[in-house]
Coordinates of C-alpha atoms in Angstrom, one line a residue:
X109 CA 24.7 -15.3 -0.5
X110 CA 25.0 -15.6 3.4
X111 CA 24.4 -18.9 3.2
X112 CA 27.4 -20.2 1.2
X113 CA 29.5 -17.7 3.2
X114 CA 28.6 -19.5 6.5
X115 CA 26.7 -16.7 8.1
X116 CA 23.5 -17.6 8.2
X117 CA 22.3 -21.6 8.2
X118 CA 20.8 -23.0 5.3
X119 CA 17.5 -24.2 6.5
X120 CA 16.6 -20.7 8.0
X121 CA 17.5 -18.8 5.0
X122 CA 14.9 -20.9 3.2
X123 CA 12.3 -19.4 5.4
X124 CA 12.5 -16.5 3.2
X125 CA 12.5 -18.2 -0.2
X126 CA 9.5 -18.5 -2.4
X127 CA 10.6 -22.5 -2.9
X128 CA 12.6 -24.8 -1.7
X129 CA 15.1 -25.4 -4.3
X130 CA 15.9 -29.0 -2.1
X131 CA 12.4 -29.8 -3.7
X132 CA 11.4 -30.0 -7.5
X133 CA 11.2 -27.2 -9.6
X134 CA 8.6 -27.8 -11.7
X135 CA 5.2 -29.7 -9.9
X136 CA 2.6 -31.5 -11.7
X137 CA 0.0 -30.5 -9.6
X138 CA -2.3 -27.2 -10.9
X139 CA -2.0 -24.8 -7.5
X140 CA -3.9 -21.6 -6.6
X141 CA -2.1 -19.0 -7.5
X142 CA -0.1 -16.3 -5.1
X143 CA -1.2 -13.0 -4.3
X144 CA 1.8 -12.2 -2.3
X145 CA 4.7 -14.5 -2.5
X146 CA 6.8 -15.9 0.0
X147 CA 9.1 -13.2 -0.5
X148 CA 6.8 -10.4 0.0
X149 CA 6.4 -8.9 -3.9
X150 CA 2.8 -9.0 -4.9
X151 CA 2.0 -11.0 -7.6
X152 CA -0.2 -9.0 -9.7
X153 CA 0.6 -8.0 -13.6
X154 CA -0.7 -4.4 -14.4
X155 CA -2.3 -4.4 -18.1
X156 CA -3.7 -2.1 -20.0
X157 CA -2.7 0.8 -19.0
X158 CA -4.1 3.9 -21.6
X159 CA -3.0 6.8 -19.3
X160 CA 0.7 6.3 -19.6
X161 CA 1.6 9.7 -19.1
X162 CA 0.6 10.0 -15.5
X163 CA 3.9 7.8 -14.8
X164 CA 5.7 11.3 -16.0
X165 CA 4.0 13.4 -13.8
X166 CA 5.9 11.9 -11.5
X167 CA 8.9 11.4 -13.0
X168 CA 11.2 11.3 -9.3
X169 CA 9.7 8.1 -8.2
X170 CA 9.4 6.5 -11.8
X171 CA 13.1 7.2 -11.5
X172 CA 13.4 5.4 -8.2
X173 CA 11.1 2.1 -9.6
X174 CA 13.6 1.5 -12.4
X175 CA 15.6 -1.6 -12.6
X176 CA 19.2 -0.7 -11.7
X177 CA 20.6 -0.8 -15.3
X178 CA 17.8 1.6 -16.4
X179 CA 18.4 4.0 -13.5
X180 CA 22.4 3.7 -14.7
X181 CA 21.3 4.3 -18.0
X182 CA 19.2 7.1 -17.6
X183 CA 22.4 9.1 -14.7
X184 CA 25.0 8.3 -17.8
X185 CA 23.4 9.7 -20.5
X186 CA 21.6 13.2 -18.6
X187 CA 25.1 13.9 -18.4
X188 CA 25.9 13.2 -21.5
X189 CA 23.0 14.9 -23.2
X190 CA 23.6 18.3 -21.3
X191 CA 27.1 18.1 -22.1
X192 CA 26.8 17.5 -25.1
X193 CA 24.1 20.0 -26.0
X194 CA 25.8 22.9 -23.9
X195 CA 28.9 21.8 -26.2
X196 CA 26.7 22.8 -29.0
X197 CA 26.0 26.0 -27.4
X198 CA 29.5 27.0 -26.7
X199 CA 30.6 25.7 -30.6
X200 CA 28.2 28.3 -31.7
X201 CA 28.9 31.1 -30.1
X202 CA 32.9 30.5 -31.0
X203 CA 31.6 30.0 -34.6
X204 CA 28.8 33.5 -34.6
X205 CA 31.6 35.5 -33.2
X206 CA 34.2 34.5 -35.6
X207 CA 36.4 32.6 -32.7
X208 CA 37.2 30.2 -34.5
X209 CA 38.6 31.7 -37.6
X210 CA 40.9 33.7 -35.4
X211 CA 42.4 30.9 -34.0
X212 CA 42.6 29.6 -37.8
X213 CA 44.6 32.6 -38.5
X214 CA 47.1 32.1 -35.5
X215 CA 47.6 28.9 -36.7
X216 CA 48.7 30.4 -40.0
X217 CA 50.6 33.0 -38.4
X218 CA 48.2 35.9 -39.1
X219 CA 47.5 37.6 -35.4
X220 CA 45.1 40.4 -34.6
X221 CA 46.1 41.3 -31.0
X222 CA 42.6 43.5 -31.3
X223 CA 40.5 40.4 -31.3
X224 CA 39.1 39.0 -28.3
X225 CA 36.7 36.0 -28.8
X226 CA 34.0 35.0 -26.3
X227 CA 35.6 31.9 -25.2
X228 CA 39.1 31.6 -25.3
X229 CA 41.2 28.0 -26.8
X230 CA 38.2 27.1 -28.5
X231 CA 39.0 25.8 -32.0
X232 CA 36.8 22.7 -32.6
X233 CA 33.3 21.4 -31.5
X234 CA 35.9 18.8 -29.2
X235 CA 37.6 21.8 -27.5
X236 CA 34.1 23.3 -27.0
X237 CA 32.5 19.9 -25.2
X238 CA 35.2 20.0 -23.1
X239 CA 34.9 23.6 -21.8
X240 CA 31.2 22.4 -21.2
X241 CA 32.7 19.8 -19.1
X242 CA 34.6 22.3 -17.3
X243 CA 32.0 24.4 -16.9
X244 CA 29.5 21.9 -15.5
X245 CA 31.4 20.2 -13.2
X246 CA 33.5 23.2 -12.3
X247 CA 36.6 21.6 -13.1
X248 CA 38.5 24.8 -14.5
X249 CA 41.9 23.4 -15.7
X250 CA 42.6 27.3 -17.0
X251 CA 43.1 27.0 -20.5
X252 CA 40.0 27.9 -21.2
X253 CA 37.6 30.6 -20.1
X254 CA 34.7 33.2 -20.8
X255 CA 35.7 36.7 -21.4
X256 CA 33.5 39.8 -21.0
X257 CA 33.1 40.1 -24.8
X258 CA 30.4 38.1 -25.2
X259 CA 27.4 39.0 -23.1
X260 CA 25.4 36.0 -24.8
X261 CA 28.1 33.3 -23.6
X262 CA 28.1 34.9 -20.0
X263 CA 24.1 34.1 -19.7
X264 CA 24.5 30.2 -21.4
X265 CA 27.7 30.0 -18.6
X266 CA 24.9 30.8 -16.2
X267 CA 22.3 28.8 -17.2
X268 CA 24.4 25.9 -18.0
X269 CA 25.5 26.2 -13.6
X270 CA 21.9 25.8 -12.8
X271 CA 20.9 23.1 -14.8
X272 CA 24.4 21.0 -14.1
X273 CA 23.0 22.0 -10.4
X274 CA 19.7 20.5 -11.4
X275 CA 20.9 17.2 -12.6
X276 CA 23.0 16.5 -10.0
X277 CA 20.5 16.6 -7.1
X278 CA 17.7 15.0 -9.5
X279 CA 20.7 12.2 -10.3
X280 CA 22.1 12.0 -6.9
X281 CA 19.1 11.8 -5.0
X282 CA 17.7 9.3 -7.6
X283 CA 20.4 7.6 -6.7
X284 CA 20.8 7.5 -3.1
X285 CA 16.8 6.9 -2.9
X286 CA 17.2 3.4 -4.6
X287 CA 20.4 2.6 -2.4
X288 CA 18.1 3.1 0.7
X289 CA 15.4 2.0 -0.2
X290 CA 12.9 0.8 2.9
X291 CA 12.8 -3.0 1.4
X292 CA 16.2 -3.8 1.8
X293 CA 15.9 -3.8 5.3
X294 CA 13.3 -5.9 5.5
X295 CA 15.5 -8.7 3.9
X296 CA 16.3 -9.4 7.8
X297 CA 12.8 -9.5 8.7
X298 CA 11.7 -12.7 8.5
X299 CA 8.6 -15.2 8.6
X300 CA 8.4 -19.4 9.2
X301 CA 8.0 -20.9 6.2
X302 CA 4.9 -22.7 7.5
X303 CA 2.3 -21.8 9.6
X304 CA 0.4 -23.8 11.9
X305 CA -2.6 -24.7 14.1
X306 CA -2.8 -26.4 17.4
X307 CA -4.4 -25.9 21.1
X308 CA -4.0 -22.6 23.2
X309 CA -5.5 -22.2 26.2
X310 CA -8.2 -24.7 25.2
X311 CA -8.7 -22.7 21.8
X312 CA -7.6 -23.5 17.7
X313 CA -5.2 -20.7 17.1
X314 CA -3.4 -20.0 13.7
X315 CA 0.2 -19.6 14.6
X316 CA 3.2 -18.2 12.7
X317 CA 7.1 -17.0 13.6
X318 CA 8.7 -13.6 13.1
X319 CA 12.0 -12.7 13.5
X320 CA 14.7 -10.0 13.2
X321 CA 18.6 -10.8 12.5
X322 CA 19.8 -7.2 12.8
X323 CA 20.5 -5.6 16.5
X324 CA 19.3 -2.3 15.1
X325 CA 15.4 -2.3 16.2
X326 CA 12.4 -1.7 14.6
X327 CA 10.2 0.8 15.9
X328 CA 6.5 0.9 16.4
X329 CA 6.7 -2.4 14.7
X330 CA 3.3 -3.3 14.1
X331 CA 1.8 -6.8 12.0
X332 CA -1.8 -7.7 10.5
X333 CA -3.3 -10.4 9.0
X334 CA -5.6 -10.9 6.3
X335 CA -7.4 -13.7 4.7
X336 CA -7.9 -13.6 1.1
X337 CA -10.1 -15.5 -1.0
X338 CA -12.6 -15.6 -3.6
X339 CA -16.4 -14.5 -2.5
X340 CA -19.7 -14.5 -3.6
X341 CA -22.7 -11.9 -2.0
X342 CA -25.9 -12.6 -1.8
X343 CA -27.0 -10.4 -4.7
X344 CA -24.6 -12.9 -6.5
X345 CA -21.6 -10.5 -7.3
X346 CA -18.1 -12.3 -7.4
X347 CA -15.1 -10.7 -5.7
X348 CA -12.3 -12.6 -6.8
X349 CA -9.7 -11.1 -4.2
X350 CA -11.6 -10.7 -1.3
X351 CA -10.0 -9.5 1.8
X352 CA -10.5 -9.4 5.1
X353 CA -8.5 -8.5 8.4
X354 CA -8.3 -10.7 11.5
X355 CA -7.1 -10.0 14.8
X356 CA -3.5 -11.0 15.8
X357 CA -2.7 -11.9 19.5
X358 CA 0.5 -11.5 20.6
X359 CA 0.3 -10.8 24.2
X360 CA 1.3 -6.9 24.6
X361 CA -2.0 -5.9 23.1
X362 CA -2.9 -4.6 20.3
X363 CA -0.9 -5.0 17.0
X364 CA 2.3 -3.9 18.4
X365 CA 5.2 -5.6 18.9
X366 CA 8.2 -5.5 21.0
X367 CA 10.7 -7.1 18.0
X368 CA 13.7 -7.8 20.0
X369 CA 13.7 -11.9 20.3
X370 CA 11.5 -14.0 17.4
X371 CA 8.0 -14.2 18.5
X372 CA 4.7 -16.1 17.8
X373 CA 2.4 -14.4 16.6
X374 CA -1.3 -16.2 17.1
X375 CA -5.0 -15.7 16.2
X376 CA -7.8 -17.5 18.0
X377 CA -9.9 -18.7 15.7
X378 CA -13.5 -17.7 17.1
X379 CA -16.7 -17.2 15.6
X380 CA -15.5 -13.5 14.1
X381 CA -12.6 -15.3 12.5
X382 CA -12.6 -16.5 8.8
X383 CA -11.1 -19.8 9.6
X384 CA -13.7 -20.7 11.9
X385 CA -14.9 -23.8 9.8
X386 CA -11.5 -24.9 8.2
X387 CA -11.0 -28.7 8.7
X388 CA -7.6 -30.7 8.5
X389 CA -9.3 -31.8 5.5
X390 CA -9.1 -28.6 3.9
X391 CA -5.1 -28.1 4.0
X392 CA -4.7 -28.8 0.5
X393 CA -3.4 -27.0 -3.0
X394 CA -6.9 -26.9 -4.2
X395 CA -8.2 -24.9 -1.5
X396 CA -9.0 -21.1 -2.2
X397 CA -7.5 -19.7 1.2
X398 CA -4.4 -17.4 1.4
X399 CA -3.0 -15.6 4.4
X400 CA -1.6 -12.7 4.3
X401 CA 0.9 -11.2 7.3
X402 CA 1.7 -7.8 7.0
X403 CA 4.6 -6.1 9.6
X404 CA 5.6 -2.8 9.7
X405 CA 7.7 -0.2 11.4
X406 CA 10.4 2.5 11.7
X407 CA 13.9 1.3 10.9
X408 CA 16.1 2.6 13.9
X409 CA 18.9 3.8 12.4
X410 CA 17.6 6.0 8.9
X411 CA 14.3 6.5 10.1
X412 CA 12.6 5.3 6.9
X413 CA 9.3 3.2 7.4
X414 CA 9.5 -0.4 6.4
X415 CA 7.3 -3.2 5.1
X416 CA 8.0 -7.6 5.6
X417 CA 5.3 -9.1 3.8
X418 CA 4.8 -12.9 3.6
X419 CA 2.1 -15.5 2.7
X420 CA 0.6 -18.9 3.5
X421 CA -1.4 -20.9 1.3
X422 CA -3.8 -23.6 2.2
X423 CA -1.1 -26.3 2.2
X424 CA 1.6 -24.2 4.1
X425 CA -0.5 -24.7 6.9
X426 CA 0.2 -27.7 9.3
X427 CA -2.8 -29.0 11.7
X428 CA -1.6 -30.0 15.0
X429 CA 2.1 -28.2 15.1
X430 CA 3.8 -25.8 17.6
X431 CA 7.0 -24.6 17.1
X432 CA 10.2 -25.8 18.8
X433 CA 12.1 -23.2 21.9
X434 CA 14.7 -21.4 19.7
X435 CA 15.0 -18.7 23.4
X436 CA 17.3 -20.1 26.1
X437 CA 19.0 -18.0 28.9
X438 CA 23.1 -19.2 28.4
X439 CA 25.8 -17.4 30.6
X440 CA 23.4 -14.6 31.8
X441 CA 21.6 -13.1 28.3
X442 CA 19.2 -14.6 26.0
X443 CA 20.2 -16.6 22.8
X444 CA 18.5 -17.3 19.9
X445 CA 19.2 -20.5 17.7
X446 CA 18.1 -19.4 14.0
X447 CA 19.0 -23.0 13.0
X448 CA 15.5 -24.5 14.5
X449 CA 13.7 -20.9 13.7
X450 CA 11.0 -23.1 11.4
X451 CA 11.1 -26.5 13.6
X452 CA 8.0 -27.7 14.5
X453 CA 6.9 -30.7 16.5
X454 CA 3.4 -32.7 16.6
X455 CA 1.1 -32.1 19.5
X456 CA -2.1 -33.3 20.3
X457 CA -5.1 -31.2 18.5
X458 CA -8.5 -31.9 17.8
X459 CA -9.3 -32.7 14.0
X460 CA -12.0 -31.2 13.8
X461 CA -13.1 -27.3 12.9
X462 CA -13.3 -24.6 15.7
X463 CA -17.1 -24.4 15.3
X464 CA -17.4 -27.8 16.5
X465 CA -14.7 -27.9 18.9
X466 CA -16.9 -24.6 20.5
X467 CA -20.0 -26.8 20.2
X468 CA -18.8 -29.9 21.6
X469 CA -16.1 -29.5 24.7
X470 CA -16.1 -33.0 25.3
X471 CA -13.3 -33.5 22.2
X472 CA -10.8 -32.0 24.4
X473 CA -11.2 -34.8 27.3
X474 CA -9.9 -37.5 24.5
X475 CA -6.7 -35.6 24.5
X476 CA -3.7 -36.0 26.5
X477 CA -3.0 -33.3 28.7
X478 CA 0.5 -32.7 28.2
X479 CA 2.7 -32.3 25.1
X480 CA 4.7 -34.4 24.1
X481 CA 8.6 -33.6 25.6
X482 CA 11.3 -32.5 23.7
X483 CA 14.9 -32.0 24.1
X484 CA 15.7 -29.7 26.5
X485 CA 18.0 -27.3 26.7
X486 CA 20.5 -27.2 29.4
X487 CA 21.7 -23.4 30.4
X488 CA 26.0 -23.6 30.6
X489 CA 26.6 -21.8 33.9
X490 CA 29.5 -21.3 35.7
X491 CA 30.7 -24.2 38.1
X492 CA 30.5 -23.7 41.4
X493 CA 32.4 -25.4 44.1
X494 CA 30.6 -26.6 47.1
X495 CA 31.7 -25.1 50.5
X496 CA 34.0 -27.9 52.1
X497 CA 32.1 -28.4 55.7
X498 CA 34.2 -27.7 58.8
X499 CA 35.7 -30.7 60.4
X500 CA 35.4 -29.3 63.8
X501 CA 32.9 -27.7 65.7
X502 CA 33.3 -24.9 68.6
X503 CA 30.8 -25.6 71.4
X504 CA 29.0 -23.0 73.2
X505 CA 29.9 -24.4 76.4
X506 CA 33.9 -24.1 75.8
X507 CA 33.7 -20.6 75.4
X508 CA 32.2 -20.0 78.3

């Protein structure tokens, strides 16, 4: 929706789209399938499931993981219900207590000024669900109202207050739960739409891109990897969805990050590291690799913690790519082009895995030692004029 408004430009907002919808829809070729999409929902289908009933034991959050037409649904007709069944109520009482035969009989013209009914004006089972409506949502419009003749209809006027009071903070904060929910924010935090490997500092490192649109920060922002394939142990058990966690550098230290400006975000593939066999060769649909980046933190402004989740498949991953500059310094502050934030450019990298690169340090003397240039980008400043140089000098020796 940003996008055809002009807010946001087209090739970034695909960054956080499953597919590319410039691309076909449908593909021929069988790939492995997604544990985490590109968009950060999990793609895992729950079946099964005997114990239904501990959903209802927790019936708050249930409420919250609706779909939006169920939750609508459900606010709609609690009202409904309670008004209705209090209406019930109140049509009773006017019915046990003989109200509304006396109003039959001031209709007719027969009026016992003795008679005092529990609730006054009621006549029908429509005048009494609209006194429950009154009643519930305290609207009191005066034309009808409880009288001390009934102590039964003063104790369902109480009880019907407390449970109106009860569904409107259930309802309510149902309601404002959903609207504020901690995923919406992270529809600004976004990932490249590939990742890649190339040299740093001598060393293979898997690379990726985060960013945040919004000014408002996010605190303790923290990010993990994980690499997630299928396993076999020794004793010959199969773990379909193994995981395992591998260090992230980012240069503060840690997993923190300072989420200000888009950052890279790199591992060093080492001997700890999963990847430390993968081969160019292996970049491909068929292989059973999936990585998994993880970022988390406060939101700024409500104070709700957050989750950005993303993934990378074998063939999301390009060999011998760095990302493009997308930080320049213009008229004094840092800008941020979001038009190249997934640009990458070739650069020289060993094809080989990071066990043999380790092994053999002679690979790296084939390569050239500097990257290939790209366009740079020229900082605007303000234009200075050059001092005009005096056309006449004073000597020393006329002064004196």
């Amino acid at each position: 929706m940003l996008s055809r408004k002009g807010i946001i430009p087209e090739e970034y907002v695909l960054t956080r789209l499953a597919e590319d919808p410039t691309e076909p829809r449908y593909h021929a070729r069988e790939r492995r399938a997604r544990f985490v999409a590109k968009n950060g929902n999990c793609n895992v289908a729950h079946k099964n499931i005997r114990e239904q009933g501990r959903f209802l034991q927790d019936v708050f959050t249930t409420l919250v993981d609706l779909k939006w037409h169920h939750t609508l649904l459900i606010f709609t007709m609690s009202f409904l219900c309670s008004w209705l069944l209090f209406a019930m109520a109140w049509w009773l009482i006017a019915f046990a207590h003989g109200d509304l035969d006396h109003n039959t009989r001031i209709e007719t013209g027969e009026n016992d000024a003795t008679f005092i009914p529990c609730v006054t004006s009621i006549h029908s089972f429509a005048s009494a669900f609209l006194f429950s409506i009154e009643v519930q949502v305290t609207i009191g419009f005066g034309g009808r109202m409880v009288t001390e003749e009934c102590p039964l209809a003063v104790l369902v006027l109480i009880v019907q207050n407390i449970v109106g009071l009860m569904v409107n903070a259930i309802m309510l904060g149902c309601i404002f739960m959903k609207t504020a929910q901690a995923h919406r924010r992270a529809e600004t935090l976004i990932f490249s739409k590939h990742a890649v490997i190339a040299l740093r500092h001598g060393r293979l490192c898997f690379m990726l891109r985060v960013g945040d649109l919004r000014k408002s920060m996010i605190i303790s922002a923290t990010i993990r990897m994980q690499v997630v394939r299928k396993t076999t142990s020794p004793e010959g058990e199969v773990v379909p969805l193994h995981q395992m966690d591998i260090p992230m550098e980012n240069g503060v230290g840690g997993n923190s990050i300072f989420l200000v400006a888009p950052l890279i975000i790199y591992h060093v593939i080492d001997a700890n590291s999963p990847l430390y066999d993968l081969a160019p060769s292996d970049l491909h649909h068929h292989q059973d690799l999936e990585v998994i980046v993880i970022l988390e933190g406060v939101v700024e402004t409500t104070g709700i913690t957050t989750q950005a989740r993303t993934s990378y498949l074998a063939d999301e991953i390009l060999w011998g790519q760095r990302f493009v500059p997308i930080v320049a310094e213009e008229d004094g502050r840092y800008s941020v082009d979001y038009s190249k934030f997934g640009n990458t450019v070739k650069v020289p990298t060993p094809t080989c895995t990071a066990r043999q690169l380790e092994e053999d340090r002679t690979l790296l003397d084939s390569l050239p030692l500097t990257s290939p240039k790209g366009p740079l980008r020229k900082r605007s400043v303000a234009s200075v004029k050059p001092k005009a140089k005096p056309k006449f000098s004073i000597s020393l020796d006329a002064l004196s």
